[in-house]
Each structure stands twice: as structure tokens, then as C-alpha cells.
Short mmCIF file of C-alpha atoms in Angstrom, two decimals:
data_model
loop_
_atom_site.label_atom_id
_atom_site.label_comp_id
_atom_site.label_asym_id
_atom_site.label_seq_id
_atom_site.Cartn_x
_atom_site.Cartn_y
_atom_site.Cartn_z
CA MET A 871 0.07 0.31 0.34
CA ALA A 872 1.17 3.33 -0.85
CA THR A 873 1.59 6.07 1.42
CA GLU A 874 2.22 9.60 1.37
CA PRO A 875 5.09 11.06 2.84
CA GLY A 876 4.98 11.81 6.86
CA SER A 877 2.25 9.20 7.02
CA ALA A 878 1.91 5.33 8.89
CA VAL A 879 -0.20 2.93 8.42
CA SER A 880 -1.89 1.83 11.26
CA HIS A 881 -3.15 -1.45 12.02
CA LEU A 882 -6.12 -2.00 14.04
CA ARG A 883 -7.77 -6.11 14.54
CA ALA A 884 -11.77 -5.77 15.04
CA ASP A 885 -13.16 -9.07 14.57
CA ASP A 886 -10.86 -11.14 13.15
CA THR A 887 -10.60 -8.08 10.52
CA LEU A 888 -6.94 -6.81 9.19
CA HIS A 889 -7.75 -2.36 9.00
CA TYR A 890 -5.51 -0.63 8.37
CA GLN A 891 -5.40 3.87 8.80
CA ILE A 892 -3.53 5.93 7.48
CA LEU A 893 -2.30 8.66 9.69
CA SER A 894 -1.25 12.10 9.00
CA GLN A 895 2.06 13.23 10.35
CA ARG A 896 -0.13 16.15 12.79
CA GLN A 897 -2.05 12.66 13.81
CA LEU A 898 0.60 10.91 14.65
CA ILE A 899 2.18 13.83 17.18
CA TRP A 900 -1.42 14.72 18.49
CA ARG A 901 -1.33 10.68 19.32
CA LYS A 902 2.38 10.71 20.46
CA PHE A 903 1.43 13.31 22.25
CA ARG A 904 -1.44 12.79 23.79
CA ARG A 905 0.26 8.90 25.76
CA HIS A 906 1.94 11.98 27.42
CA ARG A 907 -0.42 12.41 30.44
CA VAL A 908 1.95 15.33 31.49
CA ALA A 909 2.37 17.40 29.05
CA TYR A 910 -1.41 16.30 28.45
CA PHE A 911 -2.74 17.97 31.60
CA CYS A 912 -0.21 21.40 31.30
CA LEU A 913 -1.79 22.15 28.03
CA VAL A 914 -4.88 22.11 28.49
CA PHE A 915 -3.76 24.01 32.83
CA LEU A 916 -1.68 26.61 30.32
CA CYS A 917 -5.17 26.75 27.65
CA LEU A 918 -7.50 27.69 30.86
CA PHE A 919 -4.53 29.68 32.04
CA TYR A 920 -4.63 31.77 29.52
CA LEU A 921 -8.64 31.89 28.66
CA LEU A 922 -8.87 33.10 31.90
CA ALA A 923 -6.09 36.36 31.32
CA ILE A 924 -7.37 37.19 28.70
CA PHE A 925 -11.49 37.47 29.61
CA ALA A 926 -9.67 38.68 33.56
CA GLU A 927 -12.20 41.28 34.19
CA PHE A 928 -15.14 38.54 34.46
CA PHE A 929 -13.55 36.21 36.06
CA ALA A 930 -11.42 39.40 38.66
CA PRO A 931 -14.37 39.34 41.30
CA TYR A 932 -12.81 43.61 41.41
CA GLY A 933 -10.93 46.43 39.44
CA ALA A 934 -6.85 45.82 39.23
CA PHE A 935 -6.63 49.39 41.53
CA THR A 936 -10.10 49.75 43.93
CA ARG A 937 -9.27 49.98 47.06
CA ASP A 938 -10.23 49.09 49.88
CA THR A 939 -8.63 50.89 53.49
CA ASN A 940 -10.57 48.68 55.48
CA PHE A 941 -8.72 45.99 54.51
CA LEU A 942 -4.38 46.55 53.89
CA TYR A 943 -2.50 44.24 53.74
CA ALA A 944 -5.38 41.75 54.77
CA PRO A 945 -4.27 38.06 53.94
CA PRO A 946 -6.63 35.44 52.47
CA THR A 947 -10.31 35.37 53.27
CA PRO A 948 -11.51 31.65 53.65
CA ILE A 949 -13.64 29.64 52.50
CA HIS A 950 -16.26 26.98 54.34
CA PHE A 951 -18.60 24.94 54.49
CA VAL A 952 -20.07 24.23 57.63
CA ASP A 953 -20.97 27.59 60.10
CA ALA A 954 -19.97 27.93 62.96
CA ASP A 955 -23.50 25.86 64.44
CA GLY A 956 -22.16 22.90 63.05
CA VAL A 957 -24.37 23.46 59.74
CA PHE A 958 -23.40 22.05 56.77
CA HIS A 959 -23.72 24.78 53.48
CA VAL A 960 -23.51 23.14 50.20
CA ARG A 961 -22.75 27.33 49.20
CA PRO A 962 -19.52 28.45 50.25
CA PHE A 963 -19.93 31.18 52.08
CA VAL A 964 -17.64 33.35 54.68
CA TYR A 965 -17.91 35.96 56.55
CA LYS A 966 -18.12 39.24 57.86
CA ILE A 967 -14.32 40.89 58.12
CA THR A 968 -12.76 43.14 60.64
CA ASN A 969 -9.74 44.62 61.44
CA GLU A 970 -7.92 44.70 65.55
CA LEU A 971 -5.14 47.22 66.60
CA ASP A 972 -2.76 46.24 68.91
CA LEU A 973 -1.77 48.65 70.31
CA GLU A 974 1.11 46.66 71.20
CA THR A 975 2.72 45.72 67.78
CA PHE A 976 0.49 48.75 66.05
CA GLN A 977 -0.32 46.33 63.72
CA ARG A 978 -4.04 45.03 63.02
CA HIS A 979 -4.95 42.03 63.15
CA TYR A 980 -8.07 40.11 60.89
CA VAL A 981 -10.66 38.80 62.33
CA GLU A 982 -13.66 36.94 61.18
CA ASP A 983 -17.16 37.99 62.44
CA LYS A 984 -18.64 34.66 63.07
CA ASP A 985 -22.60 35.94 63.32
CA GLU A 986 -22.81 37.11 60.08
CA LEU A 987 -22.17 35.25 56.72
CA PHE A 988 -22.86 35.54 52.66
CA PHE A 989 -22.37 32.73 50.44
CA ILE A 990 -20.51 33.54 46.78
CA GLU A 991 -22.64 34.47 44.43
CA PHE A 992 -22.04 33.57 40.88
CA PHE A 993 -22.62 35.74 38.27
CA ILE A 994 -23.04 38.62 40.10
CA ARG A 995 -23.00 41.87 39.13
CA ALA A 996 -20.33 44.05 40.45
CA GLU A 997 -18.15 47.15 39.43
CA PRO A 998 -18.84 47.39 35.71
CA TYR A 999 -15.72 46.71 33.24
CA ARG A 1000 -15.57 46.89 29.43
CA LEU A 1001 -14.83 43.22 28.34
CA LEU A 1002 -11.88 43.31 25.43
CA GLY A 1003 -11.48 46.47 25.89
CA PHE A 1004 -15.84 47.55 23.78
CA ILE A 1005 -17.61 45.15 25.73
CA GLU A 1006 -19.33 47.00 28.86
CA THR A 1007 -20.50 45.32 31.49
CA ASP A 1008 -20.77 44.62 35.45
CA ILE A 1009 -21.44 40.29 35.53
CA HIS A 1010 -18.59 38.96 37.07
CA PHE A 1011 -18.50 35.53 37.84
CA PHE A 1012 -17.79 35.45 41.20
CA GLY A 1013 -18.26 37.39 44.19
CA VAL A 1014 -20.13 38.36 47.70
CA PRO A 1015 -22.40 41.57 48.53
CA GLU A 1016 -21.15 44.66 48.28
CA GLU A 1017 -21.22 44.81 52.29
CA ALA A 1018 -19.20 41.81 52.48
CA ALA A 1019 -15.05 41.21 51.24
CA PHE A 1020 -14.01 38.49 49.51
CA PHE A 1021 -10.22 38.56 49.33
CA LEU A 1022 -9.86 35.67 47.65
CA ALA A 1023 -5.17 35.96 47.72
CA GLY A 1024 -5.29 38.34 50.14
CA THR A 1025 -4.95 42.52 50.03
CA ASP A 1026 -1.34 44.61 48.77
CA GLY A 1027 -0.56 47.69 50.81
CA LEU A 1028 -3.27 49.94 49.43
CA GLY A 1029 -6.29 47.79 49.77
CA ARG A 1030 -6.59 46.25 46.41
CA ASP A 1031 -7.72 43.02 46.37
CA LEU A 1032 -4.13 40.30 45.11
CA PHE A 1033 -5.84 37.68 43.11
CA SER A 1034 -7.83 40.56 40.66
CA ARG A 1035 -4.22 41.54 39.91
CA MET A 1036 -2.52 38.96 39.54
CA LEU A 1037 -5.48 37.99 37.23
CA LEU A 1038 -5.22 41.45 34.63
CA GLY A 1039 -0.76 41.17 35.19
CA ALA A 1040 -1.32 37.44 34.32
CA ARG A 1041 -3.21 39.20 30.86
CA THR A 1042 0.18 41.10 30.09
CA SER A 1043 3.52 38.99 30.93
CA LEU A 1044 1.50 36.40 28.88
CA PHE A 1045 1.55 37.79 26.12
CA VAL A 1046 4.39 40.26 26.01
CA GLY A 1047 6.12 36.89 25.89
CA LEU A 1048 3.90 35.80 23.01
CA LEU A 1049 5.13 38.67 21.19
CA GLY A 1050 8.72 38.61 21.99
CA LEU A 1051 8.75 34.96 20.01
CA ALA A 1052 6.70 35.97 17.74
CA ILE A 1053 9.58 38.61 16.48
CA GLY A 1054 12.42 36.45 17.77
CA PHE A 1055 11.13 33.16 16.05
CA VAL A 1056 11.32 35.79 12.90
CA LEU A 1057 14.48 36.61 13.11
CA GLY A 1058 15.80 33.41 14.30
CA LEU A 1059 14.51 31.78 11.20
CA ILE A 1060 15.34 34.62 8.69
CA PHE A 1061 19.64 34.66 9.45
CA GLY A 1062 20.05 31.21 10.67
CA GLY A 1063 18.03 30.44 7.60
CA ILE A 1064 20.93 32.92 5.76
CA SER A 1065 23.16 32.02 7.04
CA GLY A 1066 23.43 27.89 7.15
CA TYR A 1067 21.79 27.95 3.10
CA TYR A 1068 24.47 30.67 1.91
CA GLY A 1069 27.44 30.64 3.81
CA GLY A 1070 30.45 32.53 3.02
CA SER A 1071 30.62 36.74 3.50
CA ALA A 1072 27.10 36.45 5.01
CA ASP A 1073 27.63 33.24 6.80
CA MET A 1074 30.35 35.60 8.38
CA LEU A 1075 28.94 38.53 9.48
CA ILE A 1076 25.64 36.60 10.47
CA GLN A 1077 27.61 34.90 12.97
CA ARG A 1078 30.62 36.90 14.27
CA MET A 1079 26.78 39.37 15.05
CA ILE A 1080 25.31 36.62 17.26
CA GLU A 1081 28.88 36.16 18.99
CA PHE A 1082 28.88 39.47 20.17
CA LEU A 1083 25.00 39.61 21.02
CA GLN A 1084 26.20 36.33 22.85
CA SER A 1085 28.65 38.01 24.37
CA LEU A 1086 27.24 40.26 25.69
CA PRO A 1087 25.37 39.75 29.69
CA THR A 1088 21.19 38.76 29.34
CA LEU A 1089 20.78 41.17 32.21
CA PRO A 1090 22.40 43.38 32.36
CA LEU A 1091 21.76 43.95 28.39
CA TRP A 1092 17.78 44.19 28.85
CA MET A 1093 18.50 46.54 31.59
CA ALA A 1094 20.45 48.75 28.76
CA LEU A 1095 17.76 49.07 26.44
CA SER A 1096 15.07 48.84 28.33
CA ALA A 1097 16.48 52.64 29.83
CA LEU A 1098 16.36 53.39 26.06
CA VAL A 1099 12.54 53.19 26.95
CA PRO A 1100 11.42 56.98 26.57
CA PRO A 1101 9.94 57.53 30.26
CA ASP A 1102 6.66 59.42 28.38
CA TRP A 1103 5.33 56.27 27.24
CA THR A 1104 1.90 55.24 27.90
CA PRO A 1105 1.66 51.89 29.26
CA ILE A 1106 0.83 50.61 26.00
CA GLN A 1107 4.08 52.40 24.60
CA VAL A 1108 5.61 50.20 26.56
CA TYR A 1109 4.40 47.21 26.29
CA PHE A 1110 5.89 46.49 22.43
CA GLY A 1111 8.74 48.46 23.05
CA ILE A 1112 9.78 45.42 26.48
CA SER A 1113 8.72 43.51 23.86
CA LEU A 1114 11.61 44.17 21.40
CA VAL A 1115 14.24 44.52 24.17
CA LEU A 1116 13.15 40.62 24.68
CA ALA A 1117 13.24 39.55 20.63
CA SER A 1118 16.04 41.43 20.62
CA VAL A 1119 18.52 39.15 22.42
CA GLY A 1120 16.66 36.35 21.89
CA TRP A 1121 16.70 35.12 18.56
CA THR A 1122 20.36 34.11 18.57
CA GLY A 1123 20.24 30.76 19.07
CA LEU A 1124 17.26 30.12 17.73
CA ALA A 1125 20.03 31.11 14.17
CA ARG A 1126 22.78 28.85 15.87
CA VAL A 1127 20.28 25.99 15.39
CA VAL A 1128 18.99 27.16 12.32
CA ARG A 1129 22.17 27.76 10.38
CA GLY A 1130 23.95 23.74 11.56
CA LYS A 1131 21.18 21.87 10.34
CA LEU A 1132 20.83 23.87 6.99
CA ILE A 1133 23.99 23.37 6.69
CA SER A 1134 23.61 19.92 7.29
CA LEU A 1135 21.03 19.77 5.28
CA ARG A 1136 21.57 22.00 1.94
CA GLU A 1137 23.64 18.99 -0.26
CA GLU A 1138 20.90 16.46 0.94
CA ASP A 1139 19.04 15.04 -2.58
CA TYR A 1140 16.16 15.83 -2.63
CA VAL A 1141 16.99 19.84 -2.24
CA LEU A 1142 19.30 19.14 -5.62
CA ALA A 1143 16.67 17.84 -7.00
CA ALA A 1144 14.22 20.26 -5.68
CA LYS A 1145 16.66 23.17 -7.14
CA LEU A 1146 17.01 21.66 -10.62
CA ALA A 1147 12.85 21.15 -10.78
CA GLY A 1148 13.37 25.04 -10.70
CA LEU A 1149 12.23 26.01 -6.92
CA LYS A 1150 12.48 29.83 -5.68
CA GLU A 1151 15.48 29.15 -2.79
CA HIS A 1152 13.06 30.93 -0.30
CA ALA A 1153 10.68 27.90 -1.30
CA ILE A 1154 13.02 24.82 -0.31
CA ILE A 1155 14.31 27.40 2.72
CA MET A 1156 11.16 27.16 3.68
CA ARG A 1157 9.13 23.97 2.26
CA HIS A 1158 11.52 21.33 2.82
CA LEU A 1159 14.50 22.24 5.02
CA LEU A 1160 13.14 23.25 8.53
CA PRO A 1161 10.07 20.68 8.98
CA GLY A 1162 13.07 18.54 8.33
CA PHE A 1163 13.85 19.64 12.74
CA LEU A 1164 9.93 20.92 13.36
CA SER A 1165 10.60 19.32 16.25
CA TYR A 1166 12.99 20.67 18.09
CA LEU A 1167 11.70 23.66 16.30
CA ILE A 1168 8.14 23.59 18.00
CA VAL A 1169 10.87 22.70 20.61
CA HIS A 1170 12.36 25.76 21.19
CA LEU A 1171 9.25 27.40 21.01
CA THR A 1172 8.09 26.05 24.05
CA LEU A 1173 10.80 26.99 25.95
CA ALA A 1174 11.18 30.51 25.21
CA ILE A 1175 7.46 31.11 26.24
CA PRO A 1176 8.47 31.06 29.49
CA HIS A 1177 12.19 32.57 29.25
CA MET A 1178 11.15 35.72 27.80
CA ILE A 1179 8.12 35.71 30.50
CA LEU A 1180 11.07 35.42 33.13
CA GLY A 1181 12.43 38.06 30.87
CA GLU A 1182 9.66 40.72 31.43
CA THR A 1183 8.83 39.87 35.27
CA ALA A 1184 13.26 40.66 36.44
CA LEU A 1185 12.63 43.72 34.68
CA SER A 1186 9.58 45.10 36.05
CA PHE A 1187 10.49 43.69 39.86
CA LEU A 1188 13.83 45.42 38.72
CA GLY A 1189 12.28 49.07 37.83
CA LEU A 1190 13.23 48.82 34.47
CA GLY A 1191 10.35 47.23 32.11
CA ILE A 1192 6.36 47.57 32.92
CA GLN A 1193 5.99 50.48 35.16
CA PRO A 1194 3.07 50.94 37.35
CA PRO A 1195 -0.11 51.81 37.43
CA ALA A 1196 0.33 49.27 34.69
CA VAL A 1197 -0.37 46.02 35.70
CA SER A 1198 1.89 42.83 34.88
CA LEU A 1199 3.76 40.55 37.16
CA GLY A 1200 6.71 41.64 37.31
CA THR A 1201 5.22 44.48 39.31
CA LEU A 1202 3.20 42.85 41.12
CA LEU A 1203 6.19 41.25 43.07
CA GLN A 1204 7.84 44.76 43.50
CA ASP A 1205 5.43 44.97 46.61
CA SER A 1206 8.08 41.70 48.24
CA GLN A 1207 11.25 43.63 48.57
CA ASN A 1208 11.32 45.29 51.53
CA VAL A 1209 12.31 41.12 52.58
CA GLN A 1210 10.17 42.83 56.51
CA THR A 1211 7.07 43.64 54.62
CA VAL A 1212 6.82 40.09 53.16
CA THR A 1213 7.70 38.15 56.55
CA ILE A 1214 4.65 40.13 58.29
CA ASN A 1215 2.38 39.01 54.24
CA PRO A 1216 3.13 35.70 52.94
CA TRP A 1217 0.97 36.23 50.46
CA LEU A 1218 2.68 39.29 48.06
CA LEU A 1219 4.66 36.22 46.77
CA TYR A 1220 2.36 35.26 45.17
CA PRO A 1221 2.61 36.48 41.92
CA GLY A 1222 5.97 34.84 41.90
CA ALA A 1223 5.05 32.14 42.51
CA VAL A 1224 2.44 32.26 39.35
CA VAL A 1225 5.34 32.63 37.38
CA VAL A 1226 6.64 29.15 38.78
CA VAL A 1227 3.85 27.23 37.55
CA ILE A 1228 3.59 28.69 34.84
CA VAL A 1229 8.04 28.41 33.26
CA ILE A 1230 7.29 24.16 34.91
CA ALA A 1231 3.91 24.33 32.79
CA PHE A 1232 5.54 25.27 29.44
CA ASN A 1233 9.39 22.70 30.14
CA PHE A 1234 7.00 19.75 30.70
CA LEU A 1235 4.60 20.96 27.10
CA GLY A 1236 7.74 21.37 25.97
CA ASP A 1237 9.50 18.21 26.77
CA GLY A 1238 6.20 16.22 25.35
CA LEU A 1239 5.73 17.53 22.20
CA ARG A 1240 10.53 17.28 21.42
CA ASP A 1241 9.11 13.50 22.55
CA ALA A 1242 6.63 13.45 20.05
CA ALA A 1243 7.74 15.30 17.54
CA ASP A 1244 10.53 12.87 17.19
CA PRO A 1245 10.38 10.39 14.14
CA TYR A 1246 12.32 7.79 15.37
CA LYS A 1247 10.15 7.29 18.82
CA HIS A 1248 7.84 4.58 18.38
CA ILE A 1249 3.57 5.45 18.59
#
């Protein structure tokens, strides 16, 4: 039986009858990827997290800048199902929170008033907002009545809900990584393709430029480039500026690998046949050479995203990236620079935990995609 290149024949036996199923390369990769349970779980988790980030205003119970001066550095609000009388409730609820000033330490302690409880409501009407920037609504996924307070991850020093700010900040950090990755990926393919396919003086010039960029320390280079961003730029302009900064040095490793792969593949017989057939050089690179190491390109994409996220977080944490009032995971971590404040209010480190979970998920996803796209792995 003749099959197309990149496809495989799967043998299925049912009722002593042998059936054949022709699978394309994409179907083979997906079938092998689904068997990697951890990577598949991480893919589902990241898709849900990106969904939360895109619709952050809907899932956040409060706005990013909504303040409540009665709850400065309030701890996460406990969620209950059993009340003080031992009665079980199907719907989760919270107690009314009151704060008391300790006259010895002059710190506020938040206690639950168990005489009054409030059920957590879903699809509740609260603070108005614009979903996706143009849909005006006031419906939130969950929340409590106005006379109660519900802070799932506590509050910061200005009384702002940290959970809501993490959702809104994650959107900025996640998509800064995607934009920077897209720019760096294109640059890596272009410069690596030119260097590996044509060689000669173009190869020498590009390789010397790559060596110069790689010899520079990454963090000081990011700091120097981000310092060129004008201080009067709007948050959106800073967003694109940080993406360009991250992409400026994120393409060198990919370009080196693309160059090496093209050097080893450009003398193959099928490349010579494509030249004799009159195919243009850019088409040979894109249609015949680059698919030859697709597994590496896939892994590079999944592993470069957390690198970009960490870059934005580090720059914003150091005060060189996205600045308040814009919200990102890096700007949220600025409150944790004071060790004494973090010791008393450990929930301020929650944005850092979010970054760690995202990076680990992308790493597992990259491992699963690498194994699935490897042509030498069995189904």
C-alpha cells in the first residue's frame, strides 16, 4: 500500500479483520503527545490559564485599581462550608471581616465575625468594566455582596485585591512573551536560514554579530536596552518596547541551530532535486529544509515563552520594564522587595508562585512535544 510522506499505517484488528488507517504526520504527533499525560495536562492547564487571562475582568471579583482602605494587607479570606453552629451549606460562604489594632505592635489583625455570613454568588453584578476592551458589562464570575469583603489571595498595601491584579497582570506578562517570541522566532529563522543556506561572507557577518550579542551579559543588556524606552510612553507603548527588547537577544540561539541544520541538509538529494525543478531558494528553505527539524522548532517555541515571561518579570521587578499603574506579574512582585513586609504578609509572593507554575508547565509541555515530534520515537 502506498502512503504519503510523513504518514504511517496503523493496524487495527476487530472481529479477526485487519483494517488499515493512514495517519498524517500531524495526526501521529497528536496521538503520541496525548500519551504523555503530564504534558497533556500542562497543555490543558495553560489553555485554561490563557482563557482566564484574556477574560480577566470577568473572572476577577474586583478591578485592578479598586481600593478598600479598611483592608490594607488583609490576608486571604477563608472559604467555609460549615458555619459556627456546625450546619453544612452546599454553597460556599465567607464571614464578615473586621480588623482590630494591636496597641502593642501597632499592627492590624483581621478576624472573622461569625455572627454574619455571606454566600459566594456566581454571575454577580458588581463593578462595571469593558470586556475585551469594548463590551460594557458589570457581570463578574463570582463575588460577594457589597457589604462583605472577599479577597481570595489577600490585599496589598493599598487595599487592592491581589487575586484580581494577578489575573490582569498575568495577561500582560503572558502576551508580552508571545509577542517577543514571535519577533525573535522570525529573526532566528531569517538570519539562521541566510547564514546556513548561503554561507560565505553573509554567514561570517551574521555569526560575528551573534557571537557579539551572546558575549554580552543578558540581564545588563536588557537593562541597557530598556533604559532607552522614553519615560513618557503610555503603558501600551512600553508593552511593545519591552517586546522588542526581549526579542533583540532572544533569536541568537535559534539562529545558530537553524544554521547548523541547514548546513547538514542543504546537500541532500531532495534539495538538489528541488533546485533542478526550478524551485526558488526561499521556497526550498521553507518547504523542504525547515520541516526537517520541526521537532526542535516546536520545543524551542515552548521553552522560549517562559524565558520571555521571566525576562519581563525581571525587568519590571527591577523597575526597568512595565511600570505602575500598568499591571504585570513583575510589577506585582515589586511589593515583595521589602523582606520585612513579605515576612509579615507572605501572600505578596503569590505572583512569583504563578510565574513558577507557568514556567514549569511550559517546560513539561516542551518535553512532551519534543517526544511527540521525534520521528525516531515509536507510536
